Amino acid sequence: MDIAVYCSASEEIRSHFLEDAKSLGSALASHGHSLIYGGGNIGSMGRLGLAVHQGGGRVVSVIPRFFDDQGLTLAESDEVILTDAMQERRRIMWEKCAGAIVLPGGLGTLEEAVEFLVLNQLALINRPLIFADVNGYWGPFFELIDHMLKEKMLTEDHSRLFHQADSGVSALQKLESLSPSADHGGGES
């Protein structure tokens, strides 16, 4: 299965987030999945991509040219797709994946996750999204969703557009359980 993973490109984050990304990368490879991600060689992104590569898995890096020009692309990538804009990067990632996992990250990660949710909400795609709530990282986001539900900004159906797990590996297990076949790739569904 082609799985998109959204995560941090910061080297300043806590080590347990980096370790969780590395564990997810190893699990993706050992389960025979391909990684589609932002292509970075630093932070959670770097640990994730390198772990997939070291485990014998396929790494597809989708990265804007301005990051590649700075030397931020994972050298061990099996395929590098250079984009001219962040919007193009996001589009390619959700087009190519069968589902996505959201590891702890910053504004870029949040933007990617929310766009994925909106595309599902509008029925433009129908793909599972799992938040890996490592050490309760996404708790404030889930509280915001609850607040939006209480204020009738979202419906109960909207609250079912994503799932939660407590780690990257458990998010992968959840994603596998939601997918009819671990053998299919991306494309519109």
PDB file of C-alpha atoms in Angstrom:
ATOM      1  CA  MET A   1       0.000   0.000   0.000  1.00  0.00           C
ATOM      2  CA  ASP A   2       1.236   3.526  -0.746  1.00  0.00           C
ATOM      3  CA  ILE A   3       1.035   5.451   2.528  1.00  0.00           C
ATOM      4  CA  ALA A   4       1.493   9.184   2.974  1.00  0.00           C
ATOM      5  CA  VAL A   5       3.050  10.302   6.236  1.00  0.00           C
ATOM      6  CA  TYR A   6       2.992  13.907   7.408  1.00  0.00           C
ATOM      7  CA  CYS A   7       5.534  14.862  10.071  1.00  0.00           C
ATOM      8  CA  SER A   8       8.122  17.328  11.361  1.00  0.00           C
ATOM      9  CA  ALA A   9      11.315  18.530   9.712  1.00  0.00           C
ATOM     10  CA  SER A  10      12.697  19.969  12.949  1.00  0.00           C
ATOM     11  CA  GLU A  11      15.831  18.665  14.664  1.00  0.00           C
ATOM     12  CA  GLU A  12      14.789  20.519  17.837  1.00  0.00           C
ATOM     13  CA  ILE A  13      11.884  18.215  18.736  1.00  0.00           C
ATOM     14  CA  ARG A  14      11.943  15.727  21.593  1.00  0.00           C
ATOM     15  CA  SER A  15      13.714  12.443  20.998  1.00  0.00           C
ATOM     16  CA  HIS A  16      10.598  10.311  21.556  1.00  0.00           C
ATOM     17  CA  PHE A  17       9.003  11.895  18.478  1.00  0.00           C
ATOM     18  CA  LEU A  18      12.109  11.071  16.412  1.00  0.00           C
ATOM     19  CA  GLU A  19      12.168   7.506  17.730  1.00  0.00           C
ATOM     20  CA  ASP A  20       8.480   7.035  16.957  1.00  0.00           C
ATOM     21  CA  ALA A  21       9.067   8.173  13.355  1.00  0.00           C
ATOM     22  CA  LYS A  22      11.965   5.734  13.034  1.00  0.00           C
ATOM     23  CA  SER A  23       9.825   2.883  14.409  1.00  0.00           C
ATOM     24  CA  LEU A  24       7.050   3.715  11.942  1.00  0.00           C
ATOM     25  CA  GLY A  25       9.560   3.698   9.079  1.00  0.00           C
ATOM     26  CA  SER A  26      10.817   0.259  10.067  1.00  0.00           C
ATOM     27  CA  ALA A  27       7.244  -1.032  10.323  1.00  0.00           C
ATOM     28  CA  LEU A  28       6.283   0.401   6.923  1.00  0.00           C
ATOM     29  CA  ALA A  29       9.203  -1.413   5.330  1.00  0.00           C
ATOM     30  CA  SER A  30       8.652  -4.713   7.135  1.00  0.00           C
ATOM     31  CA  HIS A  31       4.951  -4.694   6.176  1.00  0.00           C
ATOM     32  CA  GLY A  32       5.803  -4.103   2.506  1.00  0.00           C
ATOM     33  CA  HIS A  33       4.367  -0.600   2.214  1.00  0.00           C
ATOM     34  CA  SER A  34       5.755   2.331   0.223  1.00  0.00           C
ATOM     35  CA  LEU A  35       6.289   5.677   1.924  1.00  0.00           C
ATOM     36  CA  ILE A  36       5.120   8.859   0.229  1.00  0.00           C
ATOM     37  CA  TYR A  37       6.310  11.823   2.242  1.00  0.00           C
ATOM     38  CA  GLY A  38       7.730  15.324   2.102  1.00  0.00           C
ATOM     39  CA  GLY A  39      11.208  14.064   1.242  1.00  0.00           C
ATOM     40  CA  GLY A  40      13.157  15.767   4.007  1.00  0.00           C
ATOM     41  CA  ASN A  41      16.403  14.450   5.462  1.00  0.00           C
ATOM     42  CA  ILE A  42      16.055  16.131   8.868  1.00  0.00           C
ATOM     43  CA  GLY A  43      13.794  15.765  11.912  1.00  0.00           C
ATOM     44  CA  SER A  44      11.087  13.108  11.963  1.00  0.00           C
ATOM     45  CA  MET A  45      11.061  13.175   8.171  1.00  0.00           C
ATOM     46  CA  GLY A  46      14.700  12.160   7.961  1.00  0.00           C
ATOM     47  CA  ARG A  47      14.390   9.397  10.574  1.00  0.00           C
ATOM     48  CA  LEU A  48      11.251   8.053   8.905  1.00  0.00           C
ATOM     49  CA  GLY A  49      12.616   7.991   5.359  1.00  0.00           C
ATOM     50  CA  LEU A  50      15.958   6.511   6.357  1.00  0.00           C
ATOM     51  CA  ALA A  51      14.282   3.759   8.410  1.00  0.00           C
ATOM     52  CA  VAL A  52      12.073   2.792   5.450  1.00  0.00           C
ATOM     53  CA  HIS A  53      15.129   2.703   3.187  1.00  0.00           C
ATOM     54  CA  GLN A  54      17.216   0.688   5.675  1.00  0.00           C
ATOM     55  CA  GLY A  55      14.352  -1.795   6.007  1.00  0.00           C
ATOM     56  CA  GLY A  56      14.260  -2.354   2.250  1.00  0.00           C
ATOM     57  CA  GLY A  57      11.083  -0.346   1.657  1.00  0.00           C
ATOM     58  CA  ARG A  58      10.338   2.112  -1.128  1.00  0.00           C
ATOM     59  CA  VAL A  59      10.687   5.840  -0.400  1.00  0.00           C
ATOM     60  CA  VAL A  60       8.945   8.395  -2.606  1.00  0.00           C
ATOM     61  CA  SER A  61      10.010  11.930  -1.732  1.00  0.00           C
ATOM     62  CA  VAL A  62       7.781  14.796  -2.837  1.00  0.00           C
ATOM     63  CA  ILE A  63       9.701  17.980  -2.155  1.00  0.00           C
ATOM     64  CA  PRO A  64       9.641  21.568  -3.396  1.00  0.00           C
ATOM     65  CA  ARG A  65      12.648  22.654  -5.448  1.00  0.00           C
ATOM     66  CA  PHE A  66      13.544  25.378  -2.944  1.00  0.00           C
ATOM     67  CA  PHE A  67      14.068  22.719  -0.248  1.00  0.00           C
ATOM     68  CA  ASP A  68      15.971  20.472  -2.651  1.00  0.00           C
ATOM     69  CA  ASP A  69      18.207  23.427  -3.569  1.00  0.00           C
ATOM     70  CA  GLN A  70      19.094  23.688   0.136  1.00  0.00           C
ATOM     71  CA  GLY A  71      20.222  20.053   0.225  1.00  0.00           C
ATOM     72  CA  LEU A  72      17.230  18.902   2.285  1.00  0.00           C
ATOM     73  CA  THR A  73      16.150  15.939   0.124  1.00  0.00           C
ATOM     74  CA  LEU A  74      16.720  12.435   1.499  1.00  0.00           C
ATOM     75  CA  ALA A  75      19.579  11.018  -0.601  1.00  0.00           C
ATOM     76  CA  GLU A  76      18.318   7.450  -0.088  1.00  0.00           C
ATOM     77  CA  SER A  77      14.991   8.153  -1.840  1.00  0.00           C
ATOM     78  CA  ASP A  78      13.909   5.669  -4.501  1.00  0.00           C
ATOM     79  CA  GLU A  79      11.990   8.373  -6.336  1.00  0.00           C
ATOM     80  CA  VAL A  80      12.169  12.143  -5.982  1.00  0.00           C
ATOM     81  CA  ILE A  81       9.330  14.295  -7.279  1.00  0.00           C
ATOM     82  CA  LEU A  82      10.302  17.961  -7.348  1.00  0.00           C
ATOM     83  CA  THR A  83       7.499  20.504  -7.135  1.00  0.00           C
ATOM     84  CA  ASP A  84       7.351  24.233  -7.724  1.00  0.00           C
ATOM     85  CA  ALA A  85       4.997  24.917  -4.805  1.00  0.00           C
ATOM     86  CA  MET A  86       3.870  23.535  -1.470  1.00  0.00           C
ATOM     87  CA  GLN A  87       0.322  23.181  -2.813  1.00  0.00           C
ATOM     88  CA  GLU A  88       1.555  20.949  -5.619  1.00  0.00           C
ATOM     89  CA  ARG A  89       3.476  18.841  -3.089  1.00  0.00           C
ATOM     90  CA  ARG A  90       0.345  18.285  -0.995  1.00  0.00           C
ATOM     91  CA  ARG A  91      -1.757  17.431  -4.056  1.00  0.00           C
ATOM     92  CA  ILE A  92       0.713  14.844  -5.328  1.00  0.00           C
ATOM     93  CA  MET A  93       0.933  13.224  -1.913  1.00  0.00           C
ATOM     94  CA  TRP A  94      -2.818  12.794  -1.458  1.00  0.00           C
ATOM     95  CA  GLU A  95      -3.282  11.710  -5.066  1.00  0.00           C
ATOM     96  CA  LYS A  96      -0.664   8.959  -4.755  1.00  0.00           C
ATOM     97  CA  CYS A  97      -1.619   7.513  -1.372  1.00  0.00           C
ATOM     98  CA  ALA A  98      -4.185   4.973  -0.253  1.00  0.00           C
ATOM     99  CA  GLY A  99      -4.281   6.523   3.218  1.00  0.00           C
ATOM    100  CA  ALA A 100      -2.266   8.779   5.492  1.00  0.00           C
ATOM    101  CA  ILE A 101      -0.697   8.930   8.933  1.00  0.00           C
ATOM    102  CA  VAL A 102      -0.108  12.193  10.786  1.00  0.00           C
ATOM    103  CA  LEU A 103       2.812  12.155  13.204  1.00  0.00           C
ATOM    104  CA  PRO A 104       3.432  15.093  15.545  1.00  0.00           C
ATOM    105  CA  GLY A 105       4.490  18.160  13.591  1.00  0.00           C
ATOM    106  CA  GLY A 106       4.127  21.899  13.206  1.00  0.00           C
ATOM    107  CA  LEU A 107       2.070  24.191  11.008  1.00  0.00           C
ATOM    108  CA  GLY A 108       2.982  22.422   7.755  1.00  0.00           C
ATOM    109  CA  THR A 109       1.937  19.059   9.169  1.00  0.00           C
ATOM    110  CA  LEU A 110      -1.296  20.543  10.483  1.00  0.00           C
ATOM    111  CA  GLU A 111      -2.006  22.174   7.108  1.00  0.00           C
ATOM    112  CA  GLU A 112      -1.495  18.856   5.305  1.00  0.00           C
ATOM    113  CA  ALA A 113      -3.735  16.985   7.741  1.00  0.00           C
ATOM    114  CA  VAL A 114      -6.529  19.557   7.608  1.00  0.00           C
ATOM    115  CA  GLU A 115      -6.465  19.640   3.800  1.00  0.00           C
ATOM    116  CA  PHE A 116      -6.721  15.825   3.775  1.00  0.00           C
ATOM    117  CA  LEU A 117      -9.712  16.054   6.147  1.00  0.00           C
ATOM    118  CA  VAL A 118     -11.436  18.698   4.021  1.00  0.00           C
ATOM    119  CA  LEU A 119     -10.959  16.650   0.845  1.00  0.00           C
ATOM    120  CA  ASN A 120     -12.616  13.692   2.598  1.00  0.00           C
ATOM    121  CA  GLN A 121     -15.351  15.946   4.006  1.00  0.00           C
ATOM    122  CA  LEU A 122     -16.173  17.181   0.496  1.00  0.00           C
ATOM    123  CA  ALA A 123     -16.031  13.604  -0.859  1.00  0.00           C
ATOM    124  CA  LEU A 124     -13.251  14.555  -3.273  1.00  0.00           C
ATOM    125  CA  ILE A 125     -11.272  11.625  -1.870  1.00  0.00           C
ATOM    126  CA  ASN A 126     -12.208   8.698   0.330  1.00  0.00           C
ATOM    127  CA  ARG A 127      -9.061   7.715   2.199  1.00  0.00           C
ATOM    128  CA  PRO A 128      -8.391   7.020   5.857  1.00  0.00           C
ATOM    129  CA  LEU A 129      -6.391   9.453   7.970  1.00  0.00           C
ATOM    130  CA  ILE A 130      -4.861   8.384  11.286  1.00  0.00           C
ATOM    131  CA  PHE A 131      -3.391  10.793  13.825  1.00  0.00           C
ATOM    132  CA  ALA A 132      -0.534   9.249  15.812  1.00  0.00           C
ATOM    133  CA  ASP A 133      -1.168  10.943  19.155  1.00  0.00           C
ATOM    134  CA  VAL A 134       2.343  10.304  20.512  1.00  0.00           C
ATOM    135  CA  ASN A 135       2.482  11.354  24.171  1.00  0.00           C
ATOM    136  CA  GLY A 136      -0.858  13.155  23.760  1.00  0.00           C
ATOM    137  CA  TYR A 137       0.589  15.576  21.208  1.00  0.00           C
ATOM    138  CA  TRP A 138      -2.641  15.971  19.203  1.00  0.00           C
ATOM    139  CA  GLY A 139      -4.895  16.302  22.281  1.00  0.00           C
ATOM    140  CA  PRO A 140      -5.452  20.074  21.823  1.00  0.00           C
ATOM    141  CA  PHE A 141      -6.442  19.477  18.180  1.00  0.00           C
ATOM    142  CA  PHE A 142      -8.971  16.836  19.241  1.00  0.00           C
ATOM    143  CA  GLU A 143     -10.325  19.295  21.835  1.00  0.00           C
ATOM    144  CA  LEU A 144     -10.779  21.854  19.056  1.00  0.00           C
ATOM    145  CA  ILE A 145     -12.709  19.295  17.002  1.00  0.00           C
ATOM    146  CA  ASP A 146     -14.939  18.616  20.031  1.00  0.00           C
ATOM    147  CA  HIS A 147     -15.483  22.367  20.440  1.00  0.00           C
ATOM    148  CA  MET A 148     -16.414  22.676  16.750  1.00  0.00           C
ATOM    149  CA  LEU A 149     -18.900  19.828  17.191  1.00  0.00           C
ATOM    150  CA  LYS A 150     -20.476  21.506  20.230  1.00  0.00           C
ATOM    151  CA  GLU A 151     -20.762  24.771  18.299  1.00  0.00           C
ATOM    152  CA  LYS A 152     -22.351  22.933  15.328  1.00  0.00           C
ATOM    153  CA  MET A 153     -19.476  23.921  13.024  1.00  0.00           C
ATOM    154  CA  LEU A 154     -19.000  20.202  12.358  1.00  0.00           C
ATOM    155  CA  THR A 155     -21.382  17.284  12.340  1.00  0.00           C
ATOM    156  CA  GLU A 156     -20.856  13.883  13.934  1.00  0.00           C
ATOM    157  CA  ASP A 157     -20.123  12.557  10.434  1.00  0.00           C
ATOM    158  CA  HIS A 158     -17.243  15.035  10.164  1.00  0.00           C
ATOM    159  CA  SER A 159     -15.784  13.821  13.446  1.00  0.00           C
ATOM    160  CA  ARG A 160     -15.481  10.362  11.884  1.00  0.00           C
ATOM    161  CA  LEU A 161     -13.230  11.603   9.063  1.00  0.00           C
ATOM    162  CA  PHE A 162     -10.140  10.627  11.038  1.00  0.00           C
ATOM    163  CA  HIS A 163      -8.954   8.069  13.552  1.00  0.00           C
ATOM    164  CA  GLN A 164      -6.540   8.140  16.460  1.00  0.00           C
ATOM    165  CA  ALA A 165      -3.725   5.893  17.605  1.00  0.00           C
ATOM    166  CA  ASP A 166      -1.077   6.334  20.292  1.00  0.00           C
ATOM    167  CA  SER A 167       2.006   5.831  18.098  1.00  0.00           C
ATOM    168  CA  GLY A 168       3.112   5.700  14.490  1.00  0.00           C
ATOM    169  CA  VAL A 169       3.202   1.899  14.516  1.00  0.00           C
ATOM    170  CA  SER A 170      -0.292   1.629  16.021  1.00  0.00           C
ATOM    171  CA  ALA A 171      -1.489   4.192  13.448  1.00  0.00           C
ATOM    172  CA  LEU A 172      -0.133   1.916  10.722  1.00  0.00           C
ATOM    173  CA  GLN A 173      -1.963  -1.062  12.221  1.00  0.00           C
ATOM    174  CA  LYS A 174      -5.165   0.979  12.315  1.00  0.00           C
ATOM    175  CA  LEU A 175      -4.681   2.086   8.709  1.00  0.00           C
ATOM    176  CA  GLU A 176      -4.092  -1.506   7.600  1.00  0.00           C
ATOM    177  CA  SER A 177      -7.291  -2.606   9.369  1.00  0.00           C
ATOM    178  CA  LEU A 178      -9.288   0.077   7.544  1.00  0.00           C
ATOM    179  CA  SER A 179      -7.957  -0.738   4.085  1.00  0.00           C
ATOM    180  CA  PRO A 180      -9.705  -3.426   2.056  1.00  0.00           C
ATOM    181  CA  SER A 181      -6.389  -4.541   0.598  1.00  0.00           C
ATOM    182  CA  ALA A 182      -2.779  -3.846   1.434  1.00  0.00           C
ATOM    183  CA  ASP A 183      -2.108  -4.334  -2.276  1.00  0.00           C
ATOM    184  CA  HIS A 184      -3.573  -1.150  -3.736  1.00  0.00           C
ATOM    185  CA  GLY A 185      -1.903   2.156  -4.404  1.00  0.00           C
ATOM    186  CA  GLY A 186      -3.162   5.679  -4.730  1.00  0.00           C
ATOM    187  CA  GLY A 187      -5.421   7.190  -7.326  1.00  0.00           C
ATOM    188  CA  GLU A 188      -8.897   8.529  -6.846  1.00  0.00           C
ATOM    189  CA  SER A 189     -11.225   6.386  -4.805  1.00  0.00           C
TER     190      SER A 189
END
